[in-house]
PDB file of C-alpha atoms in Angstrom:
ATOM      1  CA  MET M   1     -60.466  31.019 159.387  1.00 53.00           C
ATOM      2  CA  VAL M   2     -63.161  28.328 159.383  1.00 59.00           C
ATOM      3  CA  ASP M   3     -64.050  26.338 162.537  1.00 65.00           C
ATOM      4  CA  GLY M   4     -60.797  27.367 164.132  1.00 66.00           C
ATOM      5  CA  ARG M   5     -58.716  26.314 161.143  1.00 72.00           C
ATOM      6  CA  VAL M   6     -56.537  28.581 159.044  1.00 76.00           C
ATOM      7  CA  GLU M   7     -55.602  27.919 155.437  1.00 76.00           C
ATOM      8  CA  PHE M   8     -52.245  29.088 154.102  1.00 77.00           C
ATOM      9  CA  GLU M   9     -51.416  29.055 150.401  1.00 81.00           C
ATOM     10  CA  ALA M  10     -47.845  28.849 149.187  1.00 79.00           C
ATOM     11  CA  THR M  11     -46.265  28.526 145.768  1.00 80.00           C
ATOM     12  CA  LEU M  12     -43.397  26.091 145.415  1.00 80.00           C
ATOM     13  CA  ALA M  13     -40.175  27.329 143.870  1.00 79.00           C
ATOM     14  CA  ASP M  14     -39.831  24.068 141.907  1.00 78.00           C
ATOM     15  CA  PRO M  15     -42.251  22.842 139.208  1.00 78.00           C
ATOM     16  CA  PRO M  16     -45.208  21.058 140.874  1.00 75.00           C
ATOM     17  CA  ASP M  17     -44.400  17.676 139.303  1.00 72.00           C
ATOM     18  CA  SER M  18     -40.645  17.746 139.964  1.00 76.00           C
ATOM     19  CA  ASP M  19     -38.542  15.820 142.467  1.00 78.00           C
ATOM     20  CA  GLY M  20     -37.680  19.058 144.226  1.00 82.00           C
ATOM     21  CA  ALA M  21     -41.357  19.848 144.809  1.00 81.00           C
ATOM     22  CA  GLU M  22     -41.933  16.344 146.164  1.00 83.00           C
ATOM     23  CA  ARG M  23     -39.045  16.734 148.613  1.00 85.00           C
ATOM     24  CA  THR M  24     -40.430  20.089 149.727  1.00 84.00           C
ATOM     25  CA  ILE M  25     -43.855  18.571 150.458  1.00 83.00           C
ATOM     26  CA  ARG M  26     -42.324  15.704 152.416  1.00 85.00           C
ATOM     27  CA  ASP M  27     -40.121  18.084 154.417  1.00 83.00           C
ATOM     28  CA  LEU M  28     -43.072  20.382 155.057  1.00 83.00           C
ATOM     29  CA  ARG M  29     -45.255  17.526 156.289  1.00 82.00           C
ATOM     30  CA  GLU M  30     -42.494  16.268 158.547  1.00 83.00           C
ATOM     31  CA  ALA M  31     -42.067  19.727 160.010  1.00 83.00           C
ATOM     32  CA  VAL M  32     -45.746  20.481 160.682  1.00 79.00           C
ATOM     33  CA  HIS M  33     -46.508  16.976 161.959  1.00 78.00           C
ATOM     34  CA  GLY M  34     -43.660  17.327 164.424  1.00 77.00           C
ATOM     35  CA  VAL M  35     -45.550  20.095 166.248  1.00 76.00           C
ATOM     36  CA  PRO M  36     -47.209  18.597 169.367  1.00 78.00           C
ATOM     37  CA  GLY M  37     -50.995  18.474 169.078  1.00 71.00           C
ATOM     38  CA  SER M  38     -50.929  19.559 165.458  1.00 71.00           C
ATOM     39  CA  ASP M  39     -53.340  17.991 162.988  1.00 76.00           C
ATOM     40  CA  THR M  40     -52.138  20.101 160.076  1.00 79.00           C
ATOM     41  CA  VAL M  41     -52.889  18.824 156.594  1.00 81.00           C
ATOM     42  CA  VAL M  42     -50.698  19.644 153.601  1.00 81.00           C
ATOM     43  CA  GLY M  43     -52.599  19.439 150.334  1.00 80.00           C
ATOM     44  CA  GLY M  44     -52.398  20.556 146.742  1.00 81.00           C
ATOM     45  CA  PHE M  45     -51.427  19.061 143.385  1.00 79.00           C
ATOM     46  CA  THR M  46     -47.933  18.017 144.432  1.00 83.00           C
ATOM     47  CA  ALA M  47     -49.203  16.548 147.716  1.00 84.00           C
ATOM     48  CA  ILE M  48     -51.725  14.442 145.785  1.00 84.00           C
ATOM     49  CA  ASN M  49     -48.928  13.140 143.582  1.00 82.00           C
ATOM     50  CA  VAL M  50     -46.858  12.300 146.676  1.00 84.00           C
ATOM     51  CA  ASP M  51     -49.760  10.369 148.220  1.00 85.00           C
ATOM     52  CA  THR M  52     -50.436   8.550 144.955  1.00 83.00           C
ATOM     53  CA  SER M  53     -46.772   7.607 144.659  1.00 82.00           C
ATOM     54  CA  ASP M  54     -46.700   6.284 148.238  1.00 84.00           C
ATOM     55  CA  ALA M  55     -49.898   4.290 147.693  1.00 86.00           C
ATOM     56  CA  SER M  56     -48.537   2.812 144.460  1.00 83.00           C
ATOM     57  CA  ALA M  57     -45.287   1.828 146.177  1.00 84.00           C
ATOM     58  CA  ARG M  58     -47.192   0.163 148.998  1.00 87.00           C
ATOM     59  CA  ASP M  59     -49.408  -1.715 146.521  1.00 85.00           C
ATOM     60  CA  ARG M  60     -46.347  -2.970 144.654  1.00 85.00           C
ATOM     61  CA  ASN M  61     -44.646  -4.100 147.865  1.00 88.00           C
ATOM     62  CA  VAL M  62     -47.744  -6.021 148.959  1.00 90.00           C
ATOM     63  CA  ILE M  63     -49.357  -7.279 145.757  1.00 89.00           C
ATOM     64  CA  ILE M  64     -46.278  -8.463 143.857  1.00 89.00           C
ATOM     65  CA  PRO M  65     -44.998 -10.859 146.583  1.00 90.00           C
ATOM     66  CA  VAL M  66     -48.534 -12.168 147.219  1.00 92.00           C
ATOM     67  CA  VAL M  67     -49.107 -12.803 143.500  1.00 90.00           C
ATOM     68  CA  LEU M  68     -45.773 -14.591 143.143  1.00 90.00           C
ATOM     69  CA  LEU M  69     -46.477 -16.715 146.215  1.00 92.00           C
ATOM     70  CA  VAL M  70     -49.919 -17.750 144.961  1.00 91.00           C
ATOM     71  CA  ILE M  71     -48.513 -18.567 141.533  1.00 90.00           C
ATOM     72  CA  ALA M  72     -45.726 -20.638 143.087  1.00 91.00           C
ATOM     73  CA  VAL M  73     -48.261 -22.662 145.099  1.00 92.00           C
ATOM     74  CA  ILE M  74     -50.419 -23.277 142.020  1.00 90.00           C
ATOM     75  CA  LEU M  75     -47.425 -24.359 139.937  1.00 90.00           C
ATOM     76  CA  ALA M  76     -46.180 -26.632 142.736  1.00 91.00           C
ATOM     77  CA  LEU M  77     -49.548 -28.360 142.911  1.00 91.00           C
ATOM     78  CA  LEU M  78     -49.812 -28.642 139.128  1.00 89.00           C
ATOM     79  CA  LEU M  79     -46.284 -29.902 138.476  1.00 88.00           C
ATOM     80  CA  ARG M  80     -45.942 -31.756 141.798  1.00 88.00           C
ATOM     81  CA  ALA M  81     -42.486 -30.316 142.301  1.00 89.00           C
ATOM     82  CA  LEU M  82     -40.735 -27.398 143.989  1.00 91.00           C
ATOM     83  CA  LEU M  83     -37.702 -26.698 141.828  1.00 92.00           C
ATOM     84  CA  ALA M  84     -39.669 -26.318 138.583  1.00 91.00           C
ATOM     85  CA  PRO M  85     -42.043 -23.657 140.015  1.00 92.00           C
ATOM     86  CA  LEU M  86     -39.098 -21.669 141.409  1.00 92.00           C
ATOM     87  CA  LEU M  87     -37.398 -21.794 138.022  1.00 92.00           C
ATOM     88  CA  LEU M  88     -40.545 -20.676 136.217  1.00 91.00           C
ATOM     89  CA  ILE M  89     -41.159 -17.843 138.686  1.00 91.00           C
ATOM     90  CA  ALA M  90     -37.568 -16.671 138.179  1.00 91.00           C
ATOM     91  CA  THR M  91     -37.976 -16.595 134.393  1.00 91.00           C
ATOM     92  CA  VAL M  92     -41.231 -14.648 134.688  1.00 89.00           C
ATOM     93  CA  VAL M  93     -39.627 -12.038 136.955  1.00 90.00           C
ATOM     94  CA  LEU M  94     -36.609 -11.827 134.644  1.00 91.00           C
ATOM     95  CA  SER M  95     -38.906 -11.310 131.650  1.00 90.00           C
ATOM     96  CA  PHE M  96     -40.795  -8.573 133.521  1.00 91.00           C
ATOM     97  CA  LEU M  97     -37.604  -6.723 134.471  1.00 91.00           C
ATOM     98  CA  ALA M  98     -36.269  -6.995 130.916  1.00 92.00           C
ATOM     99  CA  THR M  99     -39.552  -5.578 129.631  1.00 92.00           C
ATOM    100  CA  LEU M 100     -39.307  -2.608 132.001  1.00 90.00           C
ATOM    101  CA  GLY M 101     -35.778  -1.932 130.751  1.00 91.00           C
ATOM    102  CA  LEU M 102     -36.789  -2.083 127.088  1.00 91.00           C
ATOM    103  CA  CYS M 103     -39.822   0.111 127.727  1.00 90.00           C
ATOM    104  CA  ALA M 104     -37.674   2.692 129.520  1.00 88.00           C
ATOM    105  CA  LEU M 105     -35.493   2.952 126.408  1.00 90.00           C
ATOM    106  CA  ILE M 106     -38.535   3.158 124.114  1.00 89.00           C
ATOM    107  CA  PHE M 107     -40.359   5.761 126.204  1.00 87.00           C
ATOM    108  CA  ARG M 108     -37.308   7.962 126.696  1.00 86.00           C
ATOM    109  CA  HIS M 109     -35.440   7.764 123.385  1.00 86.00           C
ATOM    110  CA  LEU M 110     -38.123   6.904 120.806  1.00 86.00           C
ATOM    111  CA  LEU M 111     -41.347   8.427 122.148  1.00 83.00           C
ATOM    112  CA  ASP M 112     -39.767  11.188 124.273  1.00 82.00           C
ATOM    113  CA  PHE M 113     -42.155  10.680 127.195  1.00 81.00           C
ATOM    114  CA  PRO M 114     -41.250  12.733 130.290  1.00 73.00           C
ATOM    115  CA  GLY M 115     -41.874   9.758 132.589  1.00 72.00           C
ATOM    116  CA  VAL M 116     -44.236   6.900 133.380  1.00 75.00           C
ATOM    117  CA  ASP M 117     -47.461   6.792 135.327  1.00 75.00           C
ATOM    118  CA  GLN M 118     -47.006   5.776 138.963  1.00 78.00           C
ATOM    119  CA  SER M 119     -49.350   2.814 138.564  1.00 80.00           C
ATOM    120  CA  PHE M 120     -47.624   1.576 135.389  1.00 84.00           C
ATOM    121  CA  PRO M 121     -45.191  -0.946 136.984  1.00 86.00           C
ATOM    122  CA  LEU M 122     -47.950  -2.691 138.940  1.00 86.00           C
ATOM    123  CA  PHE M 123     -50.364  -2.881 136.002  1.00 86.00           C
ATOM    124  CA  ALA M 124     -47.594  -4.125 133.724  1.00 88.00           C
ATOM    125  CA  PHE M 125     -46.599  -6.739 136.298  1.00 89.00           C
ATOM    126  CA  VAL M 126     -50.155  -8.060 136.649  1.00 87.00           C
ATOM    127  CA  PHE M 127     -50.660  -8.372 132.888  1.00 86.00           C
ATOM    128  CA  LEU M 128     -47.245  -9.813 132.063  1.00 87.00           C
ATOM    129  CA  VAL M 129     -47.061 -12.257 134.945  1.00 87.00           C
ATOM    130  CA  ALA M 130     -50.581 -13.524 134.305  1.00 82.00           C
ATOM    131  CA  LEU M 131     -49.824 -14.090 130.623  1.00 80.00           C
ATOM    132  CA  GLY M 132     -46.362 -15.503 131.284  1.00 79.00           C
ATOM    133  CA  ILE M 133     -47.673 -18.017 133.788  1.00 84.00           C
ATOM    134  CA  ASP M 134     -50.312 -19.129 131.294  1.00 84.00           C
ATOM    135  CA  TYR M 135     -47.591 -19.947 128.780  1.00 85.00           C
ATOM    136  CA  ASN M 136     -45.549 -21.643 131.509  1.00 86.00           C
ATOM    137  CA  ILE M 137     -48.493 -23.854 132.361  1.00 87.00           C
ATOM    138  CA  PHE M 138     -49.113 -24.737 128.700  1.00 88.00           C
ATOM    139  CA  LEU M 139     -45.497 -25.703 128.174  1.00 90.00           C
ATOM    140  CA  MET M 140     -44.495 -27.368 131.418  1.00 90.00           C
ATOM    141  CA  SER M 141     -47.693 -29.326 131.963  1.00 90.00           C
ATOM    142  CA  ARG M 142     -47.176 -30.926 128.557  1.00 91.00           C
ATOM    143  CA  VAL M 143     -43.482 -31.462 129.279  1.00 91.00           C
ATOM    144  CA  ARG M 144     -44.413 -33.270 132.460  1.00 90.00           C
ATOM    145  CA  GLU M 145     -46.888 -35.488 130.633  1.00 89.00           C
ATOM    146  CA  GLU M 146     -44.252 -36.386 128.046  1.00 90.00           C
ATOM    147  CA  SER M 147     -41.599 -36.885 130.739  1.00 88.00           C
ATOM    148  CA  VAL M 148     -43.655 -39.605 132.393  1.00 87.00           C
ATOM    149  CA  HIS M 149     -43.296 -41.803 129.300  1.00 86.00           C
ATOM    150  CA  ARG M 150     -40.131 -40.542 127.607  1.00 85.00           C
ATOM    151  CA  GLY M 151     -37.908 -39.181 130.384  1.00 87.00           C
ATOM    152  CA  THR M 152     -37.299 -35.525 131.205  1.00 88.00           C
ATOM    153  CA  ARG M 153     -34.941 -34.440 128.441  1.00 90.00           C
ATOM    154  CA  PRO M 154     -36.875 -36.141 125.598  1.00 90.00           C
ATOM    155  CA  GLY M 155     -40.053 -34.884 127.259  1.00 90.00           C
ATOM    156  CA  VAL M 156     -38.800 -31.292 127.111  1.00 92.00           C
ATOM    157  CA  LEU M 157     -38.155 -31.591 123.376  1.00 92.00           C
ATOM    158  CA  ALA M 158     -41.485 -33.278 122.718  1.00 91.00           C
ATOM    159  CA  GLY M 159     -43.417 -30.775 124.841  1.00 91.00           C
ATOM    160  CA  LEU M 160     -41.757 -27.835 123.125  1.00 91.00           C
ATOM    161  CA  ALA M 161     -42.468 -29.279 119.686  1.00 91.00           C
ATOM    162  CA  VAL M 162     -46.165 -29.695 120.485  1.00 89.00           C
ATOM    163  CA  THR M 163     -46.837 -26.412 122.312  1.00 89.00           C
ATOM    164  CA  GLY M 164     -44.237 -24.055 120.804  1.00 86.00           C
ATOM    165  CA  GLY M 165     -46.239 -23.086 117.748  1.00 87.00           C
ATOM    166  CA  VAL M 166     -49.437 -22.549 119.706  1.00 88.00           C
ATOM    167  CA  ILE M 167     -47.738 -20.411 122.355  1.00 87.00           C
ATOM    168  CA  THR M 168     -45.882 -18.281 119.817  1.00 88.00           C
ATOM    169  CA  SER M 169     -48.999 -17.748 117.692  1.00 89.00           C
ATOM    170  CA  ALA M 170     -51.051 -16.795 120.740  1.00 87.00           C
ATOM    171  CA  GLY M 171     -48.332 -14.394 121.846  1.00 88.00           C
ATOM    172  CA  ILE M 172     -48.183 -12.648 118.479  1.00 90.00           C
ATOM    173  CA  VAL M 173     -51.971 -12.234 118.370  1.00 91.00           C
ATOM    174  CA  LEU M 174     -52.071 -10.936 121.935  1.00 88.00           C
ATOM    175  CA  ALA M 175     -49.200  -8.511 121.327  1.00 90.00           C
ATOM    176  CA  ALA M 176     -50.960  -7.155 118.233  1.00 90.00           C
ATOM    177  CA  THR M 177     -54.159  -6.708 120.231  1.00 89.00           C
ATOM    178  CA  PHE M 178     -52.522  -4.757 123.057  1.00 87.00           C
ATOM    179  CA  SER M 179     -50.470  -2.670 120.634  1.00 87.00           C
ATOM    180  CA  ALA M 180     -53.753  -1.066 119.544  1.00 88.00           C
ATOM    181  CA  LEU M 181     -53.650   0.871 122.825  1.00 85.00           C
ATOM    182  CA  ALA M 182     -50.634   2.769 121.467  1.00 82.00           C
ATOM    183  CA  VAL M 183     -52.897   4.898 119.235  1.00 85.00           C
ATOM    184  CA  LEU M 184     -55.011   6.195 122.121  1.00 83.00           C
ATOM    185  CA  PRO M 185     -54.509   9.792 123.340  1.00 83.00           C
ATOM    186  CA  LEU M 186     -53.803   8.773 126.974  1.00 82.00           C
ATOM    187  CA  VAL M 187     -50.127   8.330 127.802  1.00 82.00           C
ATOM    188  CA  VAL M 188     -50.736   5.724 130.503  1.00 83.00           C
ATOM    189  CA  LEU M 189     -52.655   3.500 128.078  1.00 86.00           C
ATOM    190  CA  VAL M 190     -49.971   3.946 125.413  1.00 88.00           C
ATOM    191  CA  GLU M 191     -47.304   2.923 127.924  1.00 88.00           C
ATOM    192  CA  LEU M 192     -49.312  -0.074 129.107  1.00 88.00           C
ATOM    193  CA  GLY M 193     -50.093  -1.236 125.576  1.00 89.00           C
ATOM    194  CA  ILE M 194     -46.467  -1.015 124.478  1.00 90.00           C
ATOM    195  CA  ALA M 195     -45.259  -2.740 127.650  1.00 90.00           C
ATOM    196  CA  VAL M 196     -47.637  -5.669 127.290  1.00 90.00           C
ATOM    197  CA  ALA M 197     -46.888  -6.047 123.574  1.00 91.00           C
ATOM    198  CA  VAL M 198     -43.123  -5.973 124.116  1.00 91.00           C
ATOM    199  CA  GLY M 199     -43.342  -8.233 127.171  1.00 91.00           C
ATOM    200  CA  VAL M 200     -45.533 -10.825 125.491  1.00 90.00           C
ATOM    201  CA  LEU M 201     -43.261 -11.021 122.438  1.00 91.00           C
ATOM    202  CA  LEU M 202     -40.194 -11.302 124.664  1.00 90.00           C
ATOM    203  CA  ASP M 203     -41.897 -13.942 126.771  1.00 88.00           C
ATOM    204  CA  THR M 204     -43.149 -16.112 123.913  1.00 89.00           C
ATOM    205  CA  ILE M 205     -40.189 -15.858 121.541  1.00 88.00           C
ATOM    206  CA  VAL M 206     -37.250 -15.809 123.966  1.00 89.00           C
ATOM    207  CA  VAL M 207     -38.276 -16.977 127.433  1.00 88.00           C
ATOM    208  CA  ARG M 208     -40.855 -19.666 126.670  1.00 87.00           C
ATOM    209  CA  SER M 209     -39.299 -20.918 123.441  1.00 87.00           C
ATOM    210  CA  LEU M 210     -35.609 -20.782 124.393  1.00 90.00           C
ATOM    211  CA  LEU M 211     -34.808 -20.026 128.024  1.00 91.00           C
ATOM    212  CA  VAL M 212     -37.266 -22.283 129.872  1.00 91.00           C
ATOM    213  CA  PRO M 213     -36.768 -25.347 127.624  1.00 92.00           C
ATOM    214  CA  ALA M 214     -32.975 -24.895 127.682  1.00 93.00           C
ATOM    215  CA  LEU M 215     -32.853 -24.657 131.481  1.00 92.00           C
ATOM    216  CA  SER M 216     -35.233 -27.584 131.879  1.00 91.00           C
ATOM    217  CA  TYR M 217     -33.197 -29.709 129.465  1.00 91.00           C
ATOM    218  CA  ASP M 218     -29.939 -28.797 131.181  1.00 91.00           C
ATOM    219  CA  ILE M 219     -31.256 -29.525 134.696  1.00 90.00           C
ATOM    220  CA  GLY M 220     -32.856 -32.768 133.586  1.00 87.00           C
ATOM    221  CA  ALA M 221     -34.815 -34.955 135.992  1.00 88.00           C
ATOM    222  CA  ARG M 222     -33.788 -32.812 138.960  1.00 89.00           C
ATOM    223  CA  ILE M 223     -36.271 -30.182 137.816  1.00 90.00           C
ATOM    224  CA  TRP M 224     -39.079 -32.324 139.282  1.00 90.00           C
ATOM    225  CA  TRP M 225     -37.454 -32.338 142.732  1.00 86.00           C
ATOM    226  CA  PRO M 226     -38.694 -33.493 145.195  1.00 82.00           C
ATOM    227  CA  GLY M 227     -41.468 -35.179 143.243  1.00 76.00           C
ATOM    228  CA  ARG M 228     -41.580 -38.881 142.433  1.00 80.00           C
ATOM    229  CA  LEU M 229     -41.149 -38.241 138.700  1.00 78.00           C
ATOM    230  CA  GLY M 230     -37.598 -37.014 139.206  1.00 69.00           C
ATOM    231  CA  ARG M 231     -36.625 -40.105 141.191  1.00 68.00           C
ATOM    232  CA  THR M 232     -38.183 -42.607 138.815  1.00 70.00           C
ATOM    233  CA  ASP M 233     -36.669 -40.827 135.806  1.00 61.00           C
ATOM    234  CA  ARG M 234     -33.196 -41.060 137.322  1.00 53.00           C
ATOM    235  CA  GLU M 235     -33.758 -44.699 138.186  1.00 45.00           C
ATOM    236  CA  ALA M 236     -34.773 -45.450 134.604  1.00 47.00           C
ATOM    237  CA  ARG M 237     -31.732 -43.638 133.259  1.00 50.00           C
ATOM    238  CA  HIS M 238     -29.373 -45.515 135.575  1.00 44.00           C
ATOM    239  CA  ALA M 239     -31.035 -48.798 134.629  1.00 41.00           C
ATOM    240  CA  ARG M 240     -30.343 -48.164 130.958  1.00 46.00           C
TER     241      ARG M 240
END
């Protein structure tokens, strides 16, 4: 007993890093905190993991929406439209989710990792979204410039022809750079390096080269809604 406090040590029946141990810690905290006037603290290795997991979940729930909102505002100001930014944000999120799925298969079936670090999804999101938005800006800002003179659909083709090679080359170089993390002895860095490499290749080869131009071409002038470019483009098309 120290300063009126008593320390009890207990050994969990489940492995300290298992789901069962986490449930036990949460149940134990709920039980001791339910005692009136109790300021009991439950610590230990498993408790630290539980707190880290909760903090990571809170960070994801706060940071990811804020980042997406800021990016949407920047894209809306740059492209002077609302529909185009929403489309680009959707493709970035889709690319991120696809990357997580591919990495889960790689980590489990190829590398035989027991799991992923709790901070991995947030770090992967920050890297992949930042890089994906860069490529979006390169492509769509040029498409908009071409659309002013050519019309939206010809502008999409011209913008893709001018920026496609640069974006793909930059993506390959960046993926090769991050893949160097895969040789480090820390699992979290290996996971992050593989995720960024896979995500960048997926983003540059599939999303930015195929998906975004195809959707923009299919939507046509409406992609600049409610901006003036969409209205003038439609007027020019009807006039012809």
